[in-house]
Amino acid sequence: MEGSQNGGVEGRGISMMTKKATKHRLLGVVFVLLIGLGMSGTGALADPLPSWNDGPAKQAVMEFVRMVTDKSSSQYVPPQQRIATFDNDGTLWCEQPMYFQGLFAFDRVKALAPKHPEWKERQPFKALLENDLKALSASGEKGAMEILMTTHAGMTTGEFEKIVKDWLATAKHPRFKRPFTDLVYQPMLELLAYLRENGFKTYIVSGGGVEFMRPWTEKIYGIPPEQVVGSSIKLKFEMRDGKPVLMRLPEIDFIDDGPGKPVGIQKFIGRRPLAAFGNSDGDHQMLQWAAAGEGRRLMLLVRHTDADREWAYDRQSPIGRLDKALDEAQRRGWTVVDMKKDWKKIFPFE
Amino acid sequence: MEGSQNGGVEGRGISMMTKKATKHRLLGVVFVLLIGLGMSGTGALADPLPSWNDGPAKQAVMEFVRMVTDKSSSQYVPPQQRIATFDNDGTLWCEQPMYFQGLFAFDRVKALAPKHPEWKERQPFKALLENDLKALSASGEKGAMEILMTTHAGMTTGEFEKIVKDWLATAKHPRFKRPFTDLVYQPMLELLAYLRENGFKTYIVSGGGVEFMRPWTEKIYGIPPEQVVGSSIKLKFEMRDGKPVLMRLPEIDFIDDGPGKPVGIQKFIGRRPLAAFGNSDGDHQMLQWAAAGEGRRLMLLVRHTDADREWAYDRQSPIGRLDKALDEAQRRGWTVVDMKKDWKKIFPFE
């Protein structure tokens, strides 16, 4: 799960080791390298995408990588331009029965409720605490925003990071009874690693909150905080007891979804992705933006077709609806993964 | 000017080469590595900061790097946490007689004037076209904003990039009669490269416009677009003749200056810098934010003290004022570079 980052560290390691190199150390280094080469030489013969069935999706991915990394190909792209952007919810991990960040917010309201006795009589909190989904739904966008800001704002960035980490360490998914970070797609972990091995810089570009993702994406996906783009609320720098803090304000800063995704890509990365991966209409414009660049591109949609192992939903789903983007994918020949057919394995724990 | 980026590419190169490794190729690779090792072994004996005079500033930088990269040191920091943030105007390149982006805006108004005959009678354009600095100054923030939006908004991101590149290719600095990208500080180029050699990821965190910097920072500083944080105007995704574009809107999105710098760092990088470099009170909070992290840190201010080779200004200057940050630097022992004393050479062309 590391790939190019790892390559970078190794590269630096070599350069640092050599600084004080004596002949003796040099021989040692060469020996270590020989072992390393031998090992990766053997490993490299293995399939880089073992959880993918042979089929058009796997072929499209591998053919794309081959063409843009082959220096003799007319479609060759230098490494620094190999930017790959991945949606998160429904593309790298599950998004049912609702976005995990929503479940986090609900748990937070319940955890905070003892300090807010007034919530027993106040919507949308009353509905949430009573598990009254109908009343909760009736509170609409205003209710959702109130829950969001109550649970995500009013603390420092450091405090929020700790809250997220603590929740992930204990909370369990209602269907799978496992930590949420177990519910990542094994084939996509392999794809991330495979792209990094081939010089790609992998980014998350998600409608989810950026600070909800950053505490765990490096460990789970091998994607460091600085390569996570997401939605955000405003921050304010202030001094608290003589120490600077960043306070999270109850005000939307940026919505990284739909047409916001190409905007987020430009704001945070400043390069057009060579490859873009999504699963819903919220990723449609990101794929259009990637597709409109020059030269060879890869646009891929994950289609949820496996109700037994995961879920099956697309055009009618309120969460992760895949409709217009699917039409365009079919019209323009973008790659569509059929989870049931294309993936041997869904989760790492299977 | 590449360093760790380069290390990364090399690391990947090794891993890719080995994929189809035969015994013959393997020997070739080892041979290449031996040469590489020998060369960098020799090179490492050279001073990494040759344009810096020996003195407390150079010593502080080198001692900091030694301590955070030495695995046996209690102050060791793993490479992925080695984030270094640099202000741009006045820290990496000049900012006199005014911010270069301001000179760009003035040139743009003059270039666009033939299509806007009404500007001859309308402020602030009239003042600018007549070089009437007093009237221009009297137009205040409203006038400045109008000039900014007229010259920076209303086109696509791609069109703006071209405008910036074309300007840089032809415009000359009024005092030095050279392209603006020549007016970068040689000692800071060496510092950027030295930090990258030591596993740091180098970022720009500037009050300047992010899209004004990205077209040239990779070539000039070795800092890729995705490592440039700056001020921005809003963007809007739209379809134009069936092709997606990002339009630049005449509306401020984010001001990356003063207390905005720690906010920008958190938004775009999501990690606290281990080292921060600035030259003015606009960098004060960035240095405070870096200083408040745990463990060893480096906070450095470039003080403009050389009127002969560059400029001399600090507490009274309307551009790049260095006053409160200088007080705190002196109080807390942050590193202050005296350009006249500490730098053998200011510009690469000297």
PDB file of C-alpha atoms in Angstrom, chain B residues 75-179:
ATOM      1  CA  GLN B  75      14.772  14.986  17.681  1.00  0.00           C
ATOM      2  CA  TYR B  76      14.492  12.687  14.659  1.00  0.00           C
ATOM      3  CA  VAL B  77      11.413  13.228  12.474  1.00  0.00           C
ATOM      4  CA  PRO B  78      10.280  10.693   9.848  1.00  0.00           C
ATOM      5  CA  PRO B  79      10.471  11.967   6.247  1.00  0.00           C
ATOM      6  CA  GLN B  80       6.720  12.136   5.660  1.00  0.00           C
ATOM      7  CA  GLN B  81       6.440  14.723   8.442  1.00  0.00           C
ATOM      8  CA  ARG B  82       9.235  16.895   7.071  1.00  0.00           C
ATOM      9  CA  ILE B  83       7.079  19.703   5.696  1.00  0.00           C
ATOM     10  CA  ALA B  84       8.756  23.036   4.955  1.00  0.00           C
ATOM     11  CA  THR B  85       6.674  26.089   4.000  1.00  0.00           C
ATOM     12  CA  PHE B  86       8.089  29.131   2.249  1.00  0.00           C
ATOM     13  CA  ASP B  87       6.578  32.523   1.709  1.00  0.00           C
ATOM     14  CA  ASN B  88       7.298  33.710  -1.853  1.00  0.00           C
ATOM     15  CA  ASP B  89       7.367  37.537  -2.189  1.00  0.00           C
ATOM     16  CA  GLY B  90      10.441  38.839  -0.363  1.00  0.00           C
ATOM     17  CA  THR B  91      11.453  35.343   0.771  1.00  0.00           C
ATOM     18  CA  LEU B  92      12.151  33.474  -2.481  1.00  0.00           C
ATOM     19  CA  TRP B  93      12.101  36.398  -4.917  1.00  0.00           C
ATOM     20  CA  CYS B  94      12.036  40.204  -4.659  1.00  0.00           C
ATOM     21  CA  GLU B  95       8.966  42.260  -3.834  1.00  0.00           C
ATOM     22  CA  GLN B  96      10.188  45.750  -4.679  1.00  0.00           C
ATOM     23  CA  PRO B  97       9.339  48.331  -5.929  1.00  0.00           C
ATOM     24  CA  MET B  98       6.016  46.480  -5.527  1.00  0.00           C
ATOM     25  CA  TYR B  99       4.729  42.913  -5.600  1.00  0.00           C
ATOM     26  CA  PHE B 100       5.467  41.540  -9.063  1.00  0.00           C
ATOM     27  CA  GLN B 101       1.873  40.391  -9.393  1.00  0.00           C
ATOM     28  CA  GLY B 102       0.876  44.051  -9.061  1.00  0.00           C
ATOM     29  CA  LEU B 103       3.217  44.980 -11.918  1.00  0.00           C
ATOM     30  CA  PHE B 104       1.646  42.137 -13.911  1.00  0.00           C
ATOM     31  CA  ALA B 105      -1.823  43.590 -13.269  1.00  0.00           C
ATOM     32  CA  PHE B 106      -0.706  47.068 -14.375  1.00  0.00           C
ATOM     33  CA  ASP B 107       0.792  45.675 -17.576  1.00  0.00           C
ATOM     34  CA  ARG B 108      -2.424  43.754 -18.230  1.00  0.00           C
ATOM     35  CA  VAL B 109      -4.547  46.902 -17.888  1.00  0.00           C
ATOM     36  CA  LYS B 110      -2.288  48.627 -20.408  1.00  0.00           C
ATOM     37  CA  ALA B 111      -2.481  45.668 -22.764  1.00  0.00           C
ATOM     38  CA  LEU B 112      -6.274  45.529 -22.520  1.00  0.00           C
ATOM     39  CA  ALA B 113      -6.801  49.315 -22.730  1.00  0.00           C
ATOM     40  CA  PRO B 114      -7.241  49.524 -26.527  1.00  0.00           C
ATOM     41  CA  LYS B 115     -10.363  47.360 -26.175  1.00  0.00           C
ATOM     42  CA  HIS B 116     -11.676  49.592 -23.375  1.00  0.00           C
ATOM     43  CA  PRO B 117     -11.716  53.214 -24.583  1.00  0.00           C
ATOM     44  CA  GLU B 118     -13.976  54.059 -21.627  1.00  0.00           C
ATOM     45  CA  TRP B 119     -11.025  53.502 -19.259  1.00  0.00           C
ATOM     46  CA  LYS B 120      -9.529  56.803 -20.392  1.00  0.00           C
ATOM     47  CA  GLU B 121     -12.165  58.537 -18.308  1.00  0.00           C
ATOM     48  CA  ARG B 122     -12.767  55.972 -15.588  1.00  0.00           C
ATOM     49  CA  GLN B 123     -10.878  55.460 -12.332  1.00  0.00           C
ATOM     50  CA  PRO B 124      -8.815  53.636 -11.321  1.00  0.00           C
ATOM     51  CA  PHE B 125      -7.947  52.816 -14.942  1.00  0.00           C
ATOM     52  CA  LYS B 126      -7.445  56.449 -15.973  1.00  0.00           C
ATOM     53  CA  ALA B 127      -4.875  56.960 -13.204  1.00  0.00           C
ATOM     54  CA  LEU B 128      -3.071  53.769 -14.069  1.00  0.00           C
ATOM     55  CA  LEU B 129      -2.928  54.516 -17.807  1.00  0.00           C
ATOM     56  CA  GLU B 130      -1.603  58.012 -17.071  1.00  0.00           C
ATOM     57  CA  ASN B 131       0.910  56.653 -14.518  1.00  0.00           C
ATOM     58  CA  ASP B 132      -0.696  58.973 -11.965  1.00  0.00           C
ATOM     59  CA  LEU B 133       0.324  57.104  -8.819  1.00  0.00           C
ATOM     60  CA  LYS B 134      -1.285  59.623  -6.493  1.00  0.00           C
ATOM     61  CA  ALA B 135      -4.728  59.233  -8.063  1.00  0.00           C
ATOM     62  CA  LEU B 136      -4.207  55.489  -8.278  1.00  0.00           C
ATOM     63  CA  SER B 137      -3.400  55.312  -4.608  1.00  0.00           C
ATOM     64  CA  ALA B 138      -6.458  57.445  -3.827  1.00  0.00           C
ATOM     65  CA  SER B 139      -8.685  54.834  -5.478  1.00  0.00           C
ATOM     66  CA  GLY B 140      -7.899  52.678  -2.435  1.00  0.00           C
ATOM     67  CA  GLU B 141      -8.896  49.091  -1.856  1.00  0.00           C
ATOM     68  CA  LYS B 142     -11.919  49.411  -4.123  1.00  0.00           C
ATOM     69  CA  GLY B 143      -9.694  50.534  -6.983  1.00  0.00           C
ATOM     70  CA  ALA B 144      -7.170  47.790  -6.311  1.00  0.00           C
ATOM     71  CA  MET B 145      -9.923  45.182  -6.286  1.00  0.00           C
ATOM     72  CA  GLU B 146     -11.293  46.463  -9.591  1.00  0.00           C
ATOM     73  CA  ILE B 147      -7.868  46.241 -11.213  1.00  0.00           C
ATOM     74  CA  LEU B 148      -7.350  42.779  -9.737  1.00  0.00           C
ATOM     75  CA  MET B 149     -10.648  41.384 -10.978  1.00  0.00           C
ATOM     76  CA  THR B 150     -10.394  43.022 -14.405  1.00  0.00           C
ATOM     77  CA  THR B 151      -6.997  41.424 -14.973  1.00  0.00           C
ATOM     78  CA  HIS B 152      -7.400  38.108 -13.134  1.00  0.00           C
ATOM     79  CA  ALA B 153     -11.027  37.056 -13.673  1.00  0.00           C
ATOM     80  CA  GLY B 154     -13.348  36.471 -16.614  1.00  0.00           C
ATOM     81  CA  MET B 155     -11.246  33.863 -18.391  1.00  0.00           C
ATOM     82  CA  THR B 156     -10.670  30.126 -18.022  1.00  0.00           C
ATOM     83  CA  THR B 157      -7.869  28.725 -15.870  1.00  0.00           C
ATOM     84  CA  GLY B 158      -6.072  27.620 -19.028  1.00  0.00           C
ATOM     85  CA  GLU B 159      -6.313  31.081 -20.597  1.00  0.00           C
ATOM     86  CA  PHE B 160      -5.008  32.736 -17.441  1.00  0.00           C
ATOM     87  CA  GLU B 161      -2.058  30.349 -17.278  1.00  0.00           C
ATOM     88  CA  LYS B 162      -1.089  31.346 -20.806  1.00  0.00           C
ATOM     89  CA  ILE B 163      -1.386  35.068 -19.999  1.00  0.00           C
ATOM     90  CA  VAL B 164       0.967  34.642 -17.017  1.00  0.00           C
ATOM     91  CA  LYS B 165       3.492  32.635 -19.014  1.00  0.00           C
ATOM     92  CA  ASP B 166       3.463  35.129 -21.887  1.00  0.00           C
ATOM     93  CA  TRP B 167       3.991  38.033 -19.498  1.00  0.00           C
ATOM     94  CA  LEU B 168       6.896  36.343 -17.715  1.00  0.00           C
ATOM     95  CA  ALA B 169       8.518  35.565 -21.062  1.00  0.00           C
ATOM     96  CA  THR B 170       8.659  39.238 -22.047  1.00  0.00           C
ATOM     97  CA  ALA B 171       8.292  41.562 -19.019  1.00  0.00           C
ATOM     98  CA  LYS B 172      11.385  43.057 -17.389  1.00  0.00           C
ATOM     99  CA  HIS B 173      11.971  44.272 -13.863  1.00  0.00           C
ATOM    100  CA  PRO B 174      12.230  48.124 -13.795  1.00  0.00           C
ATOM    101  CA  ARG B 175      15.496  48.229 -11.817  1.00  0.00           C
ATOM    102  CA  PHE B 176      17.329  45.108 -12.933  1.00  0.00           C
ATOM    103  CA  LYS B 177      16.062  45.051 -16.542  1.00  0.00           C
ATOM    104  CA  ARG B 178      15.774  41.281 -16.377  1.00  0.00           C
ATOM    105  CA  PRO B 179      12.908  38.778 -16.411  1.00  0.00           C
TER     106      PRO B 179
END
